Each structure stands twice: as C-alpha cells, then as structure tokens.
XYZ file of C-alpha atoms in Angstrom:
519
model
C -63.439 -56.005 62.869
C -60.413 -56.973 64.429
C -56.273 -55.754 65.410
C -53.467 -57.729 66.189
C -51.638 -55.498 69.329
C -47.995 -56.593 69.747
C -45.773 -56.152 72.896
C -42.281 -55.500 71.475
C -41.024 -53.626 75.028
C -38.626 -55.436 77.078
C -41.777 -55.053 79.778
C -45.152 -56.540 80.618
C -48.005 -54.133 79.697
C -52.286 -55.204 80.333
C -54.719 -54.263 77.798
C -57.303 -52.841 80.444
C -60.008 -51.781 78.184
C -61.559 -51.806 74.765
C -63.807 -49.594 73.674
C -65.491 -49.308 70.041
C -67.469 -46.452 68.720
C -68.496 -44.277 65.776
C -66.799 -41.070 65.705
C -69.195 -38.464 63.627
C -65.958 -35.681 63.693
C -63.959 -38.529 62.108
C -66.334 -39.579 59.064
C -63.162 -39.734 56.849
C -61.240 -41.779 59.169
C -59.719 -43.911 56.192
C -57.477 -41.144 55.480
C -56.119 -41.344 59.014
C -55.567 -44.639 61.323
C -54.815 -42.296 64.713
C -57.967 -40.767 64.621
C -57.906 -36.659 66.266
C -58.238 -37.757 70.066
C -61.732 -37.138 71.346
C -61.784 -36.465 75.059
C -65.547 -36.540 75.780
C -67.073 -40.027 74.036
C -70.292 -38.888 75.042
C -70.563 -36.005 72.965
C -68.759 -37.336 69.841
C -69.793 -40.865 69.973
C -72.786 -41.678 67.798
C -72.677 -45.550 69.363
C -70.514 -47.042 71.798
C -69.212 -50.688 72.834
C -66.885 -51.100 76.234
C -65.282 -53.958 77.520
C -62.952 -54.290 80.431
C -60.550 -56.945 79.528
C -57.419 -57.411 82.112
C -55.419 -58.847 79.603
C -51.822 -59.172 80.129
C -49.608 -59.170 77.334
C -45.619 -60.238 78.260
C -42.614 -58.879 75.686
C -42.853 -60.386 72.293
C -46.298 -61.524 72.636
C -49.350 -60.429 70.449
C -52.740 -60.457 71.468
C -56.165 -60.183 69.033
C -58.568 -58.022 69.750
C -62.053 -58.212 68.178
C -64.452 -55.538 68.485
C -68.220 -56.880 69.289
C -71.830 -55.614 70.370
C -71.794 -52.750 67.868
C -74.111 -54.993 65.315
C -76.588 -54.444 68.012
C -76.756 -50.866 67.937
C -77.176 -50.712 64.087
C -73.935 -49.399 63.350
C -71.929 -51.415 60.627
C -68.188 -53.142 62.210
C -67.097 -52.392 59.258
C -67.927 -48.575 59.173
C -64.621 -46.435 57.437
C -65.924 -44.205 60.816
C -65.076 -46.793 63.808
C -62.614 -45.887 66.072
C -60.915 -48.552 68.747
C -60.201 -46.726 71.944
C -57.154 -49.065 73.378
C -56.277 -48.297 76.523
C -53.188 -50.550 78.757
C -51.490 -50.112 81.683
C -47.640 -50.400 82.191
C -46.026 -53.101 84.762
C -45.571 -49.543 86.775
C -49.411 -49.292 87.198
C -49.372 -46.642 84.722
C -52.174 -46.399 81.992
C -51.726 -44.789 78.236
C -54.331 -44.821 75.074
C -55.043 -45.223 71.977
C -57.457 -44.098 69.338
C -56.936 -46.446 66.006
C -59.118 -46.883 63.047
C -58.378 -51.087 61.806
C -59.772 -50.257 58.347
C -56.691 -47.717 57.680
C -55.066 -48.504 55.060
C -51.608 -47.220 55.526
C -48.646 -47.868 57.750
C -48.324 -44.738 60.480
C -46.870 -44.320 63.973
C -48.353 -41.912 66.727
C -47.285 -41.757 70.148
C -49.501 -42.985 72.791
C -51.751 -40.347 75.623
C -50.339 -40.778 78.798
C -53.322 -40.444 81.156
C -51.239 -39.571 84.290
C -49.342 -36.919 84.557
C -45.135 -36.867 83.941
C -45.265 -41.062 83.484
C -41.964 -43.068 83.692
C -42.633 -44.838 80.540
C -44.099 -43.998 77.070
C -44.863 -45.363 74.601
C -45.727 -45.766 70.522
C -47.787 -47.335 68.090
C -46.664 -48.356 65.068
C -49.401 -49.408 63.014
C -49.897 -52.217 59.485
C -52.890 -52.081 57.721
C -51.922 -56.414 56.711
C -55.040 -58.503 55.118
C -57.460 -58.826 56.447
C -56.571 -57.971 60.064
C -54.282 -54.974 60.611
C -52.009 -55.310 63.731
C -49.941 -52.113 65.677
C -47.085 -52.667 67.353
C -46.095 -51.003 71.073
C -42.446 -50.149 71.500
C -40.265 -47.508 73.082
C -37.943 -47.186 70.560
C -38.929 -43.562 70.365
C -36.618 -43.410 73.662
C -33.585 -44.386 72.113
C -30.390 -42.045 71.204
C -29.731 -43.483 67.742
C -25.953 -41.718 67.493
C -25.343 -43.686 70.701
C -27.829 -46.735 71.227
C -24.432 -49.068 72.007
C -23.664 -46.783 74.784
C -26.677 -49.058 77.186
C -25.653 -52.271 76.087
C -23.161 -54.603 78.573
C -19.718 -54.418 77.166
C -19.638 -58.465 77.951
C -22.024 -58.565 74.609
C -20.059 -60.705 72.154
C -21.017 -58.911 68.548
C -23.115 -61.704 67.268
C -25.650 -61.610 70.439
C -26.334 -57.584 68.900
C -29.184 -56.725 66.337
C -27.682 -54.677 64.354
C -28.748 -52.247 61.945
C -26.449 -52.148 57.922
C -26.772 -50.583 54.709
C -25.636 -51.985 51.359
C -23.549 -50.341 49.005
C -23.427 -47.531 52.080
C -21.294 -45.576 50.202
C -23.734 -45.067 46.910
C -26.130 -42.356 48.444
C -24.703 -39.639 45.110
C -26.656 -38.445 42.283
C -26.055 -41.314 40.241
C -27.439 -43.864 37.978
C -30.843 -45.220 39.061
C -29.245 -48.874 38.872
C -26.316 -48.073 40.749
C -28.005 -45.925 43.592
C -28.414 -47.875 46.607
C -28.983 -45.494 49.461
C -30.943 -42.089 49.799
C -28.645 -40.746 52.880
C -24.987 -39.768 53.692
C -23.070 -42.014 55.802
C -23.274 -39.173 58.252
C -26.940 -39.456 58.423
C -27.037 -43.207 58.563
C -24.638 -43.569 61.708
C -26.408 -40.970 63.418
C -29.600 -42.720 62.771
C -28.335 -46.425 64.096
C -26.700 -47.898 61.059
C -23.636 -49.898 62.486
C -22.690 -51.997 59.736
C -21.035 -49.941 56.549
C -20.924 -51.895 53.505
C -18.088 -50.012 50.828
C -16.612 -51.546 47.198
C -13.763 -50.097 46.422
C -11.279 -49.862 43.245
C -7.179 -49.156 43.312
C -6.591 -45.645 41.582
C -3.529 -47.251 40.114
C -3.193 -50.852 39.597
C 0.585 -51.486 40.558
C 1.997 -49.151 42.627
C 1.024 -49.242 46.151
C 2.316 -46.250 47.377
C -0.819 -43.974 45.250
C -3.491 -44.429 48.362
C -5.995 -43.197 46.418
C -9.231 -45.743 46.294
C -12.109 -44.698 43.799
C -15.651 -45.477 45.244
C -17.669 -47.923 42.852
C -20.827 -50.467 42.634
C -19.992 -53.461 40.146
C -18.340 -51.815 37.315
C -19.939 -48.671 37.476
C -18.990 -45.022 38.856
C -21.380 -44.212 41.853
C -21.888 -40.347 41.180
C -22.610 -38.579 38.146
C -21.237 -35.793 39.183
C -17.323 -36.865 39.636
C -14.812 -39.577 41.037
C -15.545 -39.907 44.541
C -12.990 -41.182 46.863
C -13.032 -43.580 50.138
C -10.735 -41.566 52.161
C -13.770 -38.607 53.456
C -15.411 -42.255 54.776
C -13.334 -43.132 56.960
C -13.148 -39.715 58.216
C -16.727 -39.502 58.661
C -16.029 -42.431 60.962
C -13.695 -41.556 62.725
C -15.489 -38.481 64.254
C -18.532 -39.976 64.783
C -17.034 -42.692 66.937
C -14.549 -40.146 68.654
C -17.918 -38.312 69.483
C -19.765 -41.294 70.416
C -16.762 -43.596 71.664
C -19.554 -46.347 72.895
C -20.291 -47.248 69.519
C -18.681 -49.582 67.096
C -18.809 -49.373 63.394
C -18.073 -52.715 61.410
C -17.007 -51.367 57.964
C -17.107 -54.429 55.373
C -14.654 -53.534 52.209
C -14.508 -55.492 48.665
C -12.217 -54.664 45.838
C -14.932 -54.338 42.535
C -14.515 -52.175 39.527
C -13.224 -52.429 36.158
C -9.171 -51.776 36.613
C -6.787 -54.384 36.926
C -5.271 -54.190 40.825
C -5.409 -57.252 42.439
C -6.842 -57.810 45.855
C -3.162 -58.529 47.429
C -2.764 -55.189 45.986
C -5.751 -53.224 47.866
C -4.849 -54.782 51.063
C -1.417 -53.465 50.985
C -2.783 -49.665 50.478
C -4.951 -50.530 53.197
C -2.429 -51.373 55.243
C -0.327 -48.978 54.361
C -2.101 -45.742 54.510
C -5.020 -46.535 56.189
C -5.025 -48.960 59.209
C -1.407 -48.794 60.348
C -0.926 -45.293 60.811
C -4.257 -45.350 63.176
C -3.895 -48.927 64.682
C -6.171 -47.194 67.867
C -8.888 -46.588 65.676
C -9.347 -50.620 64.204
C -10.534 -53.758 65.284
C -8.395 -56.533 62.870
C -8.781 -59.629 64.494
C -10.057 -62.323 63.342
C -12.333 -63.530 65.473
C -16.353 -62.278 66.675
C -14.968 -59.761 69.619
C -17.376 -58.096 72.643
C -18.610 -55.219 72.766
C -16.602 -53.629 75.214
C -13.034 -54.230 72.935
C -14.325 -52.736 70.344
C -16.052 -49.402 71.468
C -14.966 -46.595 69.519
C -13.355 -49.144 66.926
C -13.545 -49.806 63.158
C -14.319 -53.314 62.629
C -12.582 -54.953 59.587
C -14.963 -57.072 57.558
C -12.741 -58.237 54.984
C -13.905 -59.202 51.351
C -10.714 -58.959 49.715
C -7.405 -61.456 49.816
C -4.416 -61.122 51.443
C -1.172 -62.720 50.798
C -0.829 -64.347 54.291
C 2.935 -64.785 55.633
C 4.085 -67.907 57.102
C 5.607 -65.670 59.983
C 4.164 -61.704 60.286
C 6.012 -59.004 58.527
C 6.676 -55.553 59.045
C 5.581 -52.975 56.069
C 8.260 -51.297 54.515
C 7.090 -47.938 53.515
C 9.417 -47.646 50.336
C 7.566 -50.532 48.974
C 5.705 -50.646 45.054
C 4.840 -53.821 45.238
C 0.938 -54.802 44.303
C 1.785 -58.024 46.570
C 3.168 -56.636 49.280
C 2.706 -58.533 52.723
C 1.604 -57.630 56.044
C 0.870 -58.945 59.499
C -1.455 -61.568 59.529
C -2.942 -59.980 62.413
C -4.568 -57.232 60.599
C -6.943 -59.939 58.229
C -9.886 -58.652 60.140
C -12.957 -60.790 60.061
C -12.358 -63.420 56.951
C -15.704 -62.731 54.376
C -14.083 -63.890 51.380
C -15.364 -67.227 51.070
C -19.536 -66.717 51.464
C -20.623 -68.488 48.075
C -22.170 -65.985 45.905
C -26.078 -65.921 45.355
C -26.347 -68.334 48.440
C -29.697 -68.131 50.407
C -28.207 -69.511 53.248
C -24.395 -70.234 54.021
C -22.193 -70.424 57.359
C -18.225 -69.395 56.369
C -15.753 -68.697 59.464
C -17.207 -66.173 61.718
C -20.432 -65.417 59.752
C -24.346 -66.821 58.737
C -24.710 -65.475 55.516
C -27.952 -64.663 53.541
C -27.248 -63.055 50.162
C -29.467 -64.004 47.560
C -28.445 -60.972 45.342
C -29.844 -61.813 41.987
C -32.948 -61.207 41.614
C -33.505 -61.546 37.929
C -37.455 -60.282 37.726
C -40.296 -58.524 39.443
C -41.441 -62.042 39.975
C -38.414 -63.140 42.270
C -39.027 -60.204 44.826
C -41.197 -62.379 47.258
C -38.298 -65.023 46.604
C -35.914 -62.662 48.132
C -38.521 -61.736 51.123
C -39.131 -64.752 52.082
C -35.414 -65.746 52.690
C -34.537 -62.928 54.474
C -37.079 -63.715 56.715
C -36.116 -67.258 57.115
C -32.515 -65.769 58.198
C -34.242 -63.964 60.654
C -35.807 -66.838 61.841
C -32.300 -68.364 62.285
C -30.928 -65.360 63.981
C -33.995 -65.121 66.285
C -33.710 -68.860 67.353
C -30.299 -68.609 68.318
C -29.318 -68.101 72.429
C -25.665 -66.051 72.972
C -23.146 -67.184 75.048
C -22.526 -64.117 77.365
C -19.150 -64.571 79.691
C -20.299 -64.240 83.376
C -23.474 -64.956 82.814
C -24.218 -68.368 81.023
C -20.763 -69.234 80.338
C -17.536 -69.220 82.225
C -16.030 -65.476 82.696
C -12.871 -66.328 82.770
C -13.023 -69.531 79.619
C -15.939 -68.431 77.700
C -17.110 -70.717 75.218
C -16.452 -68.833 71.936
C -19.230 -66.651 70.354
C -21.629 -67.842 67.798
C -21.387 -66.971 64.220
C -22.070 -63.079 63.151
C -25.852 -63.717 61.257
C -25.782 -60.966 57.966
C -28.746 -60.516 56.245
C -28.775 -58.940 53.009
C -32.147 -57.683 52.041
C -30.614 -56.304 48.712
C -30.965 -57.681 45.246
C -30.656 -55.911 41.553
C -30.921 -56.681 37.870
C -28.953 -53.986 36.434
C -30.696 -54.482 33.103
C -34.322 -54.873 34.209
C -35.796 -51.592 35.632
C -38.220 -53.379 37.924
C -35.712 -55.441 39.984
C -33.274 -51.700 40.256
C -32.018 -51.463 43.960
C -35.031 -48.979 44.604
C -37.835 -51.336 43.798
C -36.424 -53.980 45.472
C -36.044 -52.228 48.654
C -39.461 -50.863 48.309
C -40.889 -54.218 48.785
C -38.670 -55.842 50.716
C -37.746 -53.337 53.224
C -41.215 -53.023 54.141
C -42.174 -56.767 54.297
C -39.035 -56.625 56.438
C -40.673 -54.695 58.769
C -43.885 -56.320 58.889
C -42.391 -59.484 59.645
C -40.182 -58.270 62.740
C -43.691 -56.241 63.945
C -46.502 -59.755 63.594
C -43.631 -63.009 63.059
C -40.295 -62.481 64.428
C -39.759 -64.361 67.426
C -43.406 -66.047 67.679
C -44.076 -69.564 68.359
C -46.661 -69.472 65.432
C -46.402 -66.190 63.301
C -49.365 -63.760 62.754
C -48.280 -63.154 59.004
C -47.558 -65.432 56.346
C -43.399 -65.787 56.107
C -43.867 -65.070 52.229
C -46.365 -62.683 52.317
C -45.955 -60.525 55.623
C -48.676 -58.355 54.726
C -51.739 -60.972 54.752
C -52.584 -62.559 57.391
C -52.482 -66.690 58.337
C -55.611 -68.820 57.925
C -55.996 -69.528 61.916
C -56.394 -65.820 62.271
C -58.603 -64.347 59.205
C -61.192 -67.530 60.985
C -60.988 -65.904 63.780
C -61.130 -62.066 62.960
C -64.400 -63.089 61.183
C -66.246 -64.381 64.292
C -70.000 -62.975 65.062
C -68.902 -62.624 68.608
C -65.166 -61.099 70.407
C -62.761 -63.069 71.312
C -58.679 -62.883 71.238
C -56.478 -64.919 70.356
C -52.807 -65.281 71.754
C -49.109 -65.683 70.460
C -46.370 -66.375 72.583
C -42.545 -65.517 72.391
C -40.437 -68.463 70.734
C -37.289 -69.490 72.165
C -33.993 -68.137 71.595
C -32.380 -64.772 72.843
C -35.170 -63.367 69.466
C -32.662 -60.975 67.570
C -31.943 -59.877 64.505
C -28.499 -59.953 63.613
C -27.183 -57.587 60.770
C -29.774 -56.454 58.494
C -28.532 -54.449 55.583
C -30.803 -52.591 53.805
C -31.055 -50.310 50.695
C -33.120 -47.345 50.590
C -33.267 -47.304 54.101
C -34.587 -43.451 55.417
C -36.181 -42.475 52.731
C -38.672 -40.044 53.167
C -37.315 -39.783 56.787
C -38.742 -42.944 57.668
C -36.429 -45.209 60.164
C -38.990 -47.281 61.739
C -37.079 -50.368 60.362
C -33.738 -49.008 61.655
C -35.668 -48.366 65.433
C -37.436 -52.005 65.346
C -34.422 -53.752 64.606
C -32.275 -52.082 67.765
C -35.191 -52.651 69.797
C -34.814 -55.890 69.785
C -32.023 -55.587 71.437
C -34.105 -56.333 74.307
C -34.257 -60.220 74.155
C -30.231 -60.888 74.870
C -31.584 -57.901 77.855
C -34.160 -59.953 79.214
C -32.091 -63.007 78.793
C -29.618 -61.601 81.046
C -31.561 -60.406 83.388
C -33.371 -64.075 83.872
C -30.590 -65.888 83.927
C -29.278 -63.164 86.577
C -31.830 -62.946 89.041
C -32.866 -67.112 88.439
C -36.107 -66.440 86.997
C-alpha cells in the first residue's frame, strides 16, 4: 500500500512519522479517506506499524510513502480498514497530522490536527484516489481571501508571471439549454471565489445604428437563458462593484461579437466605445500591451476579440454619430485576441500563448483535449518572468512574456456526450489532478494523458514487499499556471481547482524571494 504526499506550500515541511494500523471503529473506511481521528492508537488499533522517517520535503516536491511490517502481524496491506497516520512538521518546528485511508476511492479535502496549540501555520489535505497509488496534496490555500487574493501579490508582477483563475462563456450561468450552459454560478459568485478572467460573447441589439447600446448576451448562435433576453450591461456593473470593493484586484474581461444578427465588429466596438469605456475611462485598462499588476488594480482589462477600424491618426468620438463604422482612438484596442487561429492546440499571437482546442467532436476526443491542456501547462510552468527590480532593470525592463490562456472547454452542440457539462466533468478534474501529482515536476507522478493512473516507475515501486519512497523534485521555471478557463467550475460548491491554481502563485513568490536574498 502506498501515497504519493505533495508539498504545494511556498515552505519546507518534514514528514516525521508514519504510522500504519487497523482501525476496528473504522471497518467501513472505503466510504471515507479522512478516517474519524482516533486519539488513543492503543485502544482502537487492532495492529500497528511506526516508523520515524525525517524526511524533508521542499515546495513542489512529492515524496512516496509505502506502508511496511504490517504483513507480519497478519493483517492484510490491503485491508478497506488501514489507516496511515501522517504526521510532519512545519519549517517553524511545528507538527500537524493526518489520518488517511489510500484505498479511498474518492477525491476529499480535510484540514490537518494541529498538535500544538494556536500554530502559525495550517494546513490541508487534498486527497486523489489515482491508479494504483493515490497521492494527497498539502497546501494552505484554505488561508486565502478569494474576493481579494491580488491584494498580497507585488504590484511589480507583470500579468503574465500571475496564475490566474477564468471561466468560459462566464456569462452563460441561466436556465438555459443544456448545450449552451457553460457555467453553474453568477459572475458575482465566481469573482468572489477567485475567477479573474471573464470570458463574454456578445451580439448588437440593432445592427446599424450605434447610438442603441443595448448588447444581447449569447453563446454561438444561441440565446443563453430560457427564460428572456439577457443583457451585458448588469456585467459590467457587477464588476465594477466588486473591484470598487476590492480595488487590489484586476478583472481581465475578454469580449467577442457572436450571434446570428448582422452588426459588424467595427460596429460593436463603436457601442463599446461609446457607452461603455469612455464615459468610465478610470475604470479600464485599454492598452495594448501585458501591463503589471500594480497599473491595473481596480481596472477592467480589455481582451479584445472583435475588430476595430484603426485610424491612421486617433480620433475623437462624436456622440451624434450612427455610423456601424465609426472610429475611435487607437489607444483603447485593449489587448489584440483577434488573430489566435481557431481549433489551434497551441498558438503564440501578439501578447498571448493560446491553447483552444474547442472542437471536440466525440466522447472519444475528451482525453485529446486533456492532454493538451496539460501540455500548455507545461509551457506556462516552464516559463521564468521578468520582474522589474528584481531580475531585470527597474527602470528599462525587458518587456513581459506572452499572457499563457488555457482553455479547458470544448462542445459538440449536436452530440450530447461532448455538451459543455461532460466535458468539464472530465477535464476539469484531470485538470486538477495534474496540477496536484505533474505540474512543475522534473518527472511527473501521473501520466500527462491520463492524470488519474499512475506512471510505470511508480506502480513498480508502490508494489515492493518492503517500504521505501521515492522522490520528485521541482522543475525549473517560475511553475505557474497562467489563465485557466474553465466550465462548470463550482459546482456542487467545489473550488479546489480555483484554490490550486492561485496557489501557485507561490513559485514567481519564491522566485523573488531567491533572487532577493541571493539564495
């Protein structure tokens, strides 16, 4: 019997101990990986096992642990009743524990026992039941202020050093068509949960005159609520008092022109323009270029999917004007998105690294569409930011990397097993498995295309007769994410992708503080 423990803290922890017994209170343990915590092992222990180990474990490293010396007692290893008692101590000297069962066979988180009292740190295991070893993560991202997570992050951050959670199709959370539904939660709930990256389609309510603001929400061709028109206006209001509550954060808010009416996309920039970013100029980034942090706290950042009709000299708006084509500023482009070839697995246009492999024709193509957004993670993770002050000049910067978006969405609107929901289902959660045993490792735990089975090296060595660990270290590169937009993200009031992805904010962290203090 073995588990894969991975340190995703931005600190050192030591696995001190390992103990392995047979709980009789916890006969049905199957149905429950965080077994009830039993205080006196003597009395509830039918057979024990303990080993000290002293093994240190440094951020982004895994360690496997293999429980031995319970053969010997007569007990089965692979008993649905064994518990692994787990107990490390933090680089403060403080020790926390434990209790997991490695034959559960669903994910589950549980915070860990602090065995001092009032510690400085705590911390959480997040637990996969992959094939055949099951790993659990340790993080703190249980400490983290999702409304505000931007607010501890050095404003000298360009964009594309961030790991950013996104949602696709943000704004299709209605009662709508089972094709067409892409998220389970307002936008409300996602910012205030740690999505940063807003992903809208929009459609003209009339197609030629510019001065009717009104922009219809859609997905494709379709309506996104069965219940009435909605409208893109209430959006942007929803963002603009979350950020004027949270003015640390920034929102980048990525807008396409899709629908079946015949505006043009010269046309929805000018209503843009018009009634939406130039009467609240404060309130938007539009540049076109990857910015820092710090300019754009408490901003809207302009990802733009649509044309503009760009002036040879910037214009003013007149505000009398009808005109589908009318001009403005060149300025206010915003971040250029409007060339990323469509259905491309991998593509670098202007400011961004694009993964968007969208069409996923048939059940059979999901682990097609897994496997690629892993690969982009891959790419994101490898990459080392250019921070001004820090490893570049402050006052000549070189210019920040490309913005890495990873789309883990993908539909068939006429095949019900490749619908936005059973997509996400599978891919969100491979997603997650990846970040938790393969992101940012020299040599993976889990298989790239199949994040929930484990690779060859290790299933050997999970199925030694006698313990033994064996160790993965952190891969180069600052080891974050990027964007990652999601679908379904939430539901069932699970955000344990959302948390993993801004805890790995920590590697740009830790790369800042090394450079800093010359370690």
């Amino acid at each position: 019997m073995a588990l894969t423990l991975r340190n995703l803290t931005q600190n050192p922890f030591t696995i001190k101990t390992l103990e392995t017994f047979e709980d009789p209170n916890n006969a049905q343990s199957k149905s429950n990986v965080f077994p009830p915590d039993s205080r006196n092992v003597a009395q509830h222990a039918l057979s024990f096992h303990h080993e000290n180990l002293d093994i240190l474990v440094k951020p982004f490293e895994s360690f496997m642990l293999r429980a031995k010396g319970m053969a010997s007692s007569g007990k089965s290893i692979r008993s649905p009743s064994i518990v692994m008692r787990i107990t490390i101590e933090s680089d403060m000297g403080e020790r926390h524990r434990i209790d997991t069962n490695p034959l559960y066979t669903q994910k589950s988180s549980k915070p860990f026992t602090n065995l001092i009292h009032n510690p400085s740190r705590s911390y959480t295991a997040l637990y996969h039941p992959a094939k055949p070893v099951a790993h659990l993560v340790v993080h703190t991202n249980h400490l983290h202020n999702y409304a505000r997570w931007m607010e501890s992050l050095p404003s000298n951050l360009p964009l594309s050093a961030l790991s950013i959670p996104g949602t696709h199709n943000s704004h299709t959370h209605y009662r709508g068509l089972p094709s067409v539904r892409c998220q389970v939660s307002s936008i409300k709930v996602q910012l205030e949960n740690g999505i940063r990256f807003l992903d809208v389609r929009v459609q003209p309510s009339h197609a030629t005159d510019t001065q009717k603001k009104d922009l219809y929400l859609v997905h494709g061709a379709f309506p996104i609520s069965l219940t009435g028109v909605k409208y893109f206006a209430p959006i942007l209001e929803t963002c603009y008092a979350f950020l004027a509550a949270n003015p640390s954060e920034t929102i980048l808010l990525s807008l396409k022109r899709e629908g079946v009416g015949s505006a043009t996309d010269e046309h929805l920039a000018a209503i843009l323009e018009n009634h939406y970013i130039a009467p609240n100029p404060s309130r938007w980034y539009t540049g076109n270029r990857i910015p820092y942090l710090g300019d754009v706290r408490g901003k809207i950042i302009l990802v733009r999917r649509y044309d503009i009709q760009k002036p040879s000299t910037p214009l003013s708006i007149s505000s009398k004007t009808s005109s589908s084509s009318a001009s403005f500023p060149v300025a206010a482009c915003g971040l250029d998105a409007t060339e990323w070839p469509h259905n491309s697995t991998h593509a670098v246009h202007g400011p961004f690294c694009v993964q968007d492999w969208c069409e996923v024709l048939h059940p059979s193509s999901i682990p097609s569409k897994l496997q690629y957004a892993n690969e982009h993670l891959i790419r994101s993770s490898q990459t080392t930011a250019f921070i001004p002050g820090v490893n570049t000049d402050d006052k000549n910067p070189i210019p920040p990397g490309p913005l890495h978006l990873n789309f883990l969405s993908g539909s068939n609107f006429w095949n019900k097993g490749t619908w936005p929901e059973k997509i996400a289902k599978v891919v969100n959660r491979g997603i997650e498995e990846w970040i938790c045993m393969g992101h940012a490792l020299e040599e993976p735990v889990v298989a790239i295309d199949e994040p929930d089975r484990a690779r060859a090296v290790d299933v050997e060595c999970a199925g030694g007769t006698t313990g033994g660990t064996l160790r993965r270290k952190a891969k180069g590169g600052d080891g974050g994410t990027g964007v990652v937009i999601m679908d379904n993200v939430g539901e069932g009031g699970d955000w344990d992708l959302v948390g993993l992805i801004v805890g790995l904010n920590m590697g740009v962290l830790m790369a800042m503080h090394a450079i800093g203090t010359g370690l």
